[in-house]
């Protein structure tokens, strides 16, 4: 093996740059040339490849976003685009590819592997929603940004004895809501994986006030319900409460990656290169019980579903069920 390439695809996530940097450092350490593919799968099809050196990547370990840029590129589902990508890779003499992204990006890596081109996936998405792995790069940073914002909102909420409903990202997964909600001591966490009644959320906030709380906080995952709709229905059921809704939106994707995201990104980036050199393909890296773990893309993506931390969710439900 002489040349490998790396791309980032889908929504950017803090820590992607740390993973790119580790791929480049480890590749160079093994005497390989490492190409960056710009703009994800679109760049792969269009041949937007640039040779990367240490000076291109070393500062980026501490930066959010992705230095390789990203794109949503649904066209890559089609075989003709995948074949075009492989001919671009062959034109550049590239022997293997590292794909950093979410489940859509992994589907692309799987297609390439099925067509015989070696590809290894690294999970990079703030949503933490990839089957098999308990953790994806960017999740820790996103939770930390969400929590910081929620703490600030809680200051003003308490000053006016208000109820705030804070909508966080996560697409179809409730992970960011659960972790930020537990860390903030939310009165209710609403996730798409669990049915909920707004009456029950009202009851929890009222019980909290009766028990002495001076504000109420609801953390709502975007995949469960739209925040404006939620606030409107909540207000009808609780006309005496002063309620506000906030959407945190894309600030959760930005900012400095946390130490945890940088460390796992570094571990995964370096290991992905080792695995490609060993001749592996159609696999991805993840974390299980804090250990770096290798997953088979076909087996895991096709047969497993992402699981949220039910234990954390249930704990919060229990702690905030104050009767009445
Ligand atoms: O997958 C990451 C994510 O930020 C989701 O949480 C969110 O639903 C989506 O991307 C937003 O996508 P876009 O930036 O394309 O609006």
Short mmCIF file of C-alpha atoms and ligand atoms in Angstrom, two decimals:
data_model
loop_
_atom_site.label_atom_id
_atom_site.label_comp_id
_atom_site.label_asym_id
_atom_site.label_seq_id
_atom_site.Cartn_x
_atom_site.Cartn_y
_atom_site.Cartn_z
CA UNK A 1 0.00 0.00 0.00
CA UNK A 2 1.40 3.39 -1.02
CA UNK A 3 -1.42 5.90 -0.96
CA UNK A 4 -4.57 6.35 1.07
CA UNK A 5 -7.24 9.04 1.14
CA UNK A 6 -9.46 10.49 3.85
CA UNK A 7 -12.77 12.34 3.61
CA UNK A 8 -15.37 13.86 5.93
CA UNK A 9 -19.01 13.68 4.98
CA UNK A 10 -22.48 14.64 6.26
CA UNK A 11 -22.91 17.16 9.08
CA UNK A 12 -19.56 18.34 10.44
CA UNK A 13 -18.71 17.42 14.02
CA UNK A 14 -16.08 18.81 16.43
CA UNK A 15 -13.15 16.38 16.48
CA UNK A 16 -13.29 15.48 12.80
CA UNK A 17 -10.11 17.50 12.26
CA UNK A 18 -8.36 15.60 15.05
CA UNK A 19 -9.25 12.35 13.25
CA UNK A 20 -7.96 13.68 9.90
CA UNK A 21 -4.76 14.78 11.59
CA UNK A 22 -4.24 11.32 13.13
CA UNK A 23 -4.83 9.60 9.75
CA UNK A 24 -2.24 11.85 8.12
CA UNK A 25 0.31 11.50 10.95
CA UNK A 26 -0.08 7.72 11.11
CA UNK A 27 -0.02 7.38 7.31
CA UNK A 28 3.18 9.38 7.03
CA UNK A 29 4.64 7.39 9.94
CA UNK A 30 4.07 4.23 7.86
CA UNK A 31 5.62 5.82 4.75
CA UNK A 32 2.31 6.39 2.95
CA UNK A 33 1.07 9.38 1.00
CA UNK A 34 -2.23 10.64 2.40
CA UNK A 35 -4.67 12.55 0.20
CA UNK A 36 -7.53 14.65 1.51
CA UNK A 37 -10.75 14.38 -0.47
CA UNK A 38 -12.51 17.75 -0.27
CA UNK A 39 -16.31 18.07 0.07
CA UNK A 40 -16.99 14.46 1.00
CA UNK A 41 -18.47 12.07 -1.56
CA UNK A 42 -19.07 14.90 -4.02
CA UNK A 43 -15.32 15.56 -4.08
CA UNK A 44 -14.70 11.84 -4.41
CA UNK A 45 -16.80 11.67 -7.56
CA UNK A 46 -15.40 14.93 -8.95
CA UNK A 47 -11.77 14.08 -8.12
CA UNK A 48 -11.18 16.95 -5.65
CA UNK A 49 -8.07 15.32 -4.08
CA UNK A 50 -5.12 17.13 -2.50
CA UNK A 51 -1.96 15.66 -0.97
CA UNK A 52 -1.83 16.46 2.76
CA UNK A 53 1.28 17.18 4.79
CA UNK A 54 1.84 17.58 8.51
CA UNK A 55 1.76 21.34 8.17
CA UNK A 56 -1.76 21.10 6.70
CA UNK A 57 -3.13 19.23 9.69
CA UNK A 58 -1.21 19.73 12.91
CA UNK A 59 -2.92 22.99 14.02
CA UNK A 60 -6.32 21.55 13.33
CA UNK A 61 -6.46 19.16 16.27
CA UNK A 62 -8.00 21.94 18.31
CA UNK A 63 -10.39 23.33 15.69
CA UNK A 64 -14.09 22.58 15.22
CA UNK A 65 -15.66 22.03 11.81
CA UNK A 66 -13.84 20.09 9.13
CA UNK A 67 -10.79 21.31 7.25
CA UNK A 68 -11.74 18.95 4.38
CA UNK A 69 -15.19 20.58 4.10
CA UNK A 70 -18.31 18.49 3.84
CA UNK A 71 -21.37 18.06 1.69
CA UNK A 72 -24.64 16.20 1.68
CA UNK A 73 -24.57 14.15 -1.52
CA UNK A 74 -27.55 11.79 -1.88
CA UNK A 75 -26.49 10.96 -5.45
CA UNK A 76 -23.85 8.64 -3.99
CA UNK A 77 -26.58 6.04 -3.38
CA UNK A 78 -26.45 5.28 -7.10
CA UNK A 79 -23.99 2.71 -8.42
CA UNK A 80 -22.86 4.87 -11.34
CA UNK A 81 -21.60 7.53 -8.86
CA UNK A 82 -19.86 4.89 -6.76
CA UNK A 83 -18.12 3.50 -9.85
CA UNK A 84 -17.09 7.02 -10.90
CA UNK A 85 -15.60 7.51 -7.40
CA UNK A 86 -13.60 4.30 -7.69
CA UNK A 87 -12.22 5.31 -11.07
CA UNK A 88 -11.14 8.68 -9.56
CA UNK A 89 -9.44 6.84 -6.69
CA UNK A 90 -7.68 4.56 -9.17
CA UNK A 91 -6.65 7.53 -11.31
CA UNK A 92 -4.86 8.99 -8.27
CA UNK A 93 -3.32 5.59 -7.43
CA UNK A 94 -5.14 5.46 -4.10
CA UNK A 95 -5.34 2.04 -2.48
CA UNK A 96 -7.77 2.61 0.40
CA UNK A 97 -10.10 5.19 1.92
CA UNK A 98 -10.95 6.42 5.43
CA UNK A 99 -14.48 7.83 5.71
CA UNK A 100 -15.30 10.06 8.69
CA UNK A 101 -19.03 10.71 9.09
CA UNK A 102 -22.42 9.43 10.18
CA UNK A 103 -24.58 6.52 9.09
CA UNK A 104 -25.19 7.93 5.59
CA UNK A 105 -21.43 8.23 5.11
CA UNK A 106 -20.96 4.66 6.32
CA UNK A 107 -23.50 3.46 3.76
CA UNK A 108 -21.24 5.04 1.12
CA UNK A 109 -18.20 3.26 2.56
CA UNK A 110 -20.13 -0.01 2.53
CA UNK A 111 -21.03 0.44 -1.15
CA UNK A 112 -17.39 1.05 -2.05
CA UNK A 113 -16.31 -2.03 -0.09
CA UNK A 114 -18.96 -4.14 -1.82
CA UNK A 115 -17.51 -2.99 -5.14
CA UNK A 116 -14.10 -4.19 -3.95
CA UNK A 117 -12.52 -0.90 -2.81
CA UNK A 118 -11.17 -1.04 0.79
CA UNK A 119 -12.83 1.53 3.05
CA UNK A 120 -12.79 2.00 6.82
CA UNK A 121 -15.31 4.17 8.70
CA UNK A 122 -14.76 6.47 11.65
CA UNK A 123 -17.98 7.63 13.37
CA UNK A 124 -18.16 11.43 13.25
CA UNK A 125 -21.53 12.97 14.09
CA UNK A 126 -22.88 14.97 16.99
CA UNK A 127 -26.00 12.76 17.00
CA UNK A 128 -24.30 9.67 18.51
CA UNK A 129 -26.71 7.58 16.44
CA UNK A 130 -24.52 4.98 14.74
CA UNK A 131 -25.46 1.36 15.54
CA UNK A 132 -22.94 -0.68 17.50
CA UNK A 133 -20.75 2.06 18.89
CA UNK A 134 -21.66 3.77 22.16
CA UNK A 135 -19.94 6.97 21.11
CA UNK A 136 -19.35 9.07 18.00
CA UNK A 137 -16.80 11.87 17.55
CA UNK A 138 -18.42 15.25 18.19
CA UNK A 139 -21.12 14.03 20.56
CA UNK A 140 -19.23 15.01 23.70
CA UNK A 141 -18.51 18.50 22.37
CA UNK A 142 -22.12 19.00 21.27
CA UNK A 143 -23.44 17.97 24.69
CA UNK A 144 -20.99 20.32 26.32
CA UNK A 145 -22.11 23.25 24.12
CA UNK A 146 -25.78 22.42 24.73
CA UNK A 147 -25.23 22.19 28.47
CA UNK A 148 -23.39 25.51 28.59
CA UNK A 149 -26.29 27.18 26.76
CA UNK A 150 -28.88 25.48 29.00
CA UNK A 151 -27.01 26.64 32.13
CA UNK A 152 -27.14 30.21 30.85
CA UNK A 153 -30.84 29.89 30.04
CA UNK A 154 -31.40 28.50 33.54
CA UNK A 155 -30.01 31.71 35.08
CA UNK A 156 -32.62 33.87 33.39
CA UNK A 157 -35.32 31.22 33.85
CA UNK A 158 -34.79 31.27 37.62
CA UNK A 159 -34.79 35.07 37.76
CA UNK A 160 -38.29 35.17 36.27
CA UNK A 161 -39.58 31.85 37.65
CA UNK A 162 -40.09 30.70 34.08
CA UNK A 163 -40.35 27.40 32.28
CA UNK A 164 -37.96 26.99 29.37
CA UNK A 165 -38.27 24.34 26.71
CA UNK A 166 -34.90 23.92 25.00
CA UNK A 167 -34.79 22.05 21.70
CA UNK A 168 -31.53 20.26 20.99
CA UNK A 169 -30.28 18.49 17.86
CA UNK A 170 -29.88 14.75 17.33
CA UNK A 171 -31.97 14.09 14.22
CA UNK A 172 -33.90 10.87 15.08
CA UNK A 173 -31.90 10.13 18.23
CA UNK A 174 -32.41 11.41 21.76
CA UNK A 175 -28.81 11.11 22.96
CA UNK A 176 -27.95 14.81 23.14
CA UNK A 177 -31.24 15.51 24.94
CA UNK A 178 -30.62 12.75 27.49
CA UNK A 179 -27.05 13.70 28.32
CA UNK A 180 -27.61 17.46 28.38
CA UNK A 181 -30.91 16.99 30.23
CA UNK A 182 -29.46 14.78 32.95
CA UNK A 183 -26.45 17.07 33.35
CA UNK A 184 -28.71 20.13 33.66
CA UNK A 185 -31.17 18.49 36.08
CA UNK A 186 -34.07 18.92 33.64
CA UNK A 187 -37.62 18.41 34.92
CA UNK A 188 -38.40 16.47 31.76
CA UNK A 189 -36.48 15.06 28.82
CA UNK A 190 -38.42 14.37 25.65
CA UNK A 191 -36.89 11.96 23.14
CA UNK A 192 -38.18 10.37 19.93
CA UNK A 193 -37.54 6.88 21.28
CA UNK A 194 -40.12 7.26 24.08
CA UNK A 195 -43.78 8.23 23.94
CA UNK A 196 -44.72 11.21 26.05
CA UNK A 197 -47.75 13.22 27.17
CA UNK A 198 -47.48 16.98 27.52
CA UNK A 199 -49.87 16.66 30.52
CA UNK A 200 -47.22 14.57 32.25
CA UNK A 201 -44.53 17.18 31.51
CA UNK A 202 -46.78 19.89 32.97
CA UNK A 203 -47.34 17.73 36.05
CA UNK A 204 -43.58 17.30 36.52
CA UNK A 205 -42.89 21.02 36.26
CA UNK A 206 -45.71 21.86 38.70
CA UNK A 207 -44.51 19.25 41.17
CA UNK A 208 -41.02 20.72 40.94
CA UNK A 209 -42.33 24.20 41.74
CA UNK A 210 -44.36 22.86 44.68
CA UNK A 211 -41.22 21.16 45.97
CA UNK A 212 -39.34 24.50 45.93
CA UNK A 213 -37.77 24.87 42.48
CA UNK A 214 -37.72 28.44 41.19
CA UNK A 215 -37.75 27.54 37.46
CA UNK A 216 -38.54 24.60 35.23
CA UNK A 217 -36.56 23.12 32.40
CA UNK A 218 -37.65 20.79 29.63
CA UNK A 219 -35.05 19.44 27.19
CA UNK A 220 -36.67 18.44 23.93
CA UNK A 221 -34.95 16.38 21.21
CA UNK A 222 -35.65 17.78 17.74
CA UNK A 223 -36.75 14.34 16.52
CA UNK A 224 -39.57 14.21 19.10
CA UNK A 225 -41.48 17.42 18.35
CA UNK A 226 -41.09 20.97 17.12
CA UNK A 227 -40.44 23.36 20.03
CA UNK A 228 -43.03 25.99 18.99
CA UNK A 229 -45.72 23.37 18.77
CA UNK A 230 -44.68 21.95 22.15
CA UNK A 231 -44.72 25.35 23.86
CA UNK A 232 -48.11 26.20 22.39
CA UNK A 233 -49.70 23.00 23.71
CA UNK A 234 -47.89 23.28 27.06
CA UNK A 235 -49.12 26.85 27.56
CA UNK A 236 -52.75 25.82 26.99
CA UNK A 237 -52.41 23.16 29.70
CA UNK A 238 -50.45 25.42 32.07
CA UNK A 239 -51.86 28.93 31.57
CA UNK A 240 -50.32 30.20 34.83
CA UNK A 241 -46.76 29.39 33.80
CA UNK A 242 -44.58 31.84 31.87
CA UNK A 243 -43.14 29.60 29.15
CA UNK A 244 -40.44 30.23 26.56
CA UNK A 245 -39.05 27.99 23.83
CA UNK A 246 -35.47 28.07 22.54
CA UNK A 247 -33.87 26.18 19.68
CA UNK A 248 -30.11 25.75 20.10
CA UNK A 249 -29.65 24.67 16.49
CA UNK A 250 -26.24 24.71 14.75
CA UNK A 251 -24.22 26.22 17.61
CA UNK A 252 -24.16 22.60 18.85
CA UNK A 253 -22.04 21.62 15.84
CA UNK A 254 -19.42 24.32 16.38
CA UNK A 255 -16.63 25.21 18.76
CA UNK A 256 -13.52 23.66 20.18
CA UNK A 257 -13.67 19.87 20.45
CA UNK A 258 -13.51 18.49 23.99
CA UNK A 259 -10.55 16.41 25.16
CA UNK A 260 -12.66 13.23 24.93
CA UNK A 261 -13.56 13.90 21.29
CA UNK A 262 -9.94 14.69 20.39
CA UNK A 263 -8.55 11.63 22.17
CA UNK A 264 -11.00 9.15 20.60
CA UNK A 265 -10.61 10.85 17.21
CA UNK A 266 -6.84 10.40 17.50
CA UNK A 267 -7.16 6.75 18.53
CA UNK A 268 -9.59 6.01 15.70
CA UNK A 269 -7.65 7.92 13.06
CA UNK A 270 -4.41 6.10 13.82
CA UNK A 271 -6.07 2.68 14.13
CA UNK A 272 -7.93 3.09 10.82
CA UNK A 273 -4.61 3.39 9.00
CA UNK A 274 -3.22 0.31 10.77
CA UNK A 275 -6.31 -1.69 9.83
CA UNK A 276 -6.07 -0.69 6.17
CA UNK A 277 -2.41 -1.68 6.11
CA UNK A 278 -3.41 -5.06 7.62
CA UNK A 279 -5.72 -5.47 4.60
CA UNK A 280 -9.05 -4.92 6.37
CA UNK A 281 -12.05 -3.48 4.58
CA UNK A 282 -15.78 -2.98 5.17
CA UNK A 283 -15.25 -2.24 8.85
CA UNK A 284 -15.66 0.74 11.12
CA UNK A 285 -14.32 1.81 14.44
CA UNK A 286 -16.30 2.57 17.53
CA UNK A 287 -16.26 2.44 21.29
CA UNK A 288 -17.63 -0.19 23.65
CA UNK A 289 -17.11 0.10 27.41
CA UNK A 290 -14.53 2.83 26.77
CA UNK A 291 -12.46 0.55 24.52
CA UNK A 292 -11.77 1.07 20.84
CA UNK A 293 -13.72 -1.64 19.00
CA UNK A 294 -13.82 -2.79 15.38
CA UNK A 295 -17.25 -3.44 13.82
CA UNK A 296 -18.15 -5.19 10.59
CA UNK A 297 -20.06 -2.60 8.53
CA UNK A 298 -22.43 -5.07 6.86
CA UNK A 299 -23.24 -7.07 10.00
CA UNK A 300 -23.66 -4.11 12.29
CA UNK A 301 -25.40 -1.56 10.07
CA UNK A 302 -27.81 -4.01 8.53
CA UNK A 303 -28.67 -5.98 11.67
CA UNK A 304 -28.35 -3.60 14.62
CA UNK A 305 -30.18 -0.49 15.72
CA UNK A 306 -28.78 2.38 17.71
CA UNK A 307 -29.83 2.26 21.37
CA UNK A 308 -30.11 5.32 23.57
CA UNK A 309 -29.03 5.15 27.22
CA UNK A 310 -32.36 4.05 28.67
CA UNK A 311 -30.80 3.81 32.14
CA UNK A 312 -30.00 7.54 32.13
CA UNK A 313 -33.39 8.45 30.71
CA UNK A 314 -35.24 6.34 33.30
CA UNK A 315 -33.10 7.74 36.12
CA UNK A 316 -34.11 11.27 35.15
CA UNK A 317 -37.77 10.23 34.90
CA UNK A 318 -37.54 8.80 38.42
CA UNK A 319 -35.68 11.73 39.97
CA UNK A 320 -38.14 14.26 38.58
CA UNK A 321 -41.29 12.31 39.42
CA UNK A 322 -42.15 14.18 42.60
CA UNK A 323 -45.71 12.96 42.83
CA UNK A 324 -48.88 15.20 42.86
O1 LIG B 1 -26.48 15.05 11.78
C1 LIG B 1 -26.09 16.22 12.41
C2 LIG B 1 -27.20 17.23 12.40
O2 LIG B 1 -26.71 18.40 13.03
C3 LIG B 1 -28.52 16.80 13.05
O3 LIG B 1 -28.48 16.86 14.45
C4 LIG B 1 -29.48 17.74 12.42
O4 LIG B 1 -30.78 17.20 12.40
C5 LIG B 1 -28.94 17.91 11.03
O5 LIG B 1 -27.55 17.56 11.08
C6 LIG B 1 -29.06 19.29 10.46
O6 LIG B 1 -28.60 19.25 9.15
P1 LIG B 1 -28.29 20.55 8.29
O7 LIG B 1 -27.05 21.18 8.86
O8 LIG B 1 -28.06 20.01 6.93
O9 LIG B 1 -29.46 21.46 8.43
#
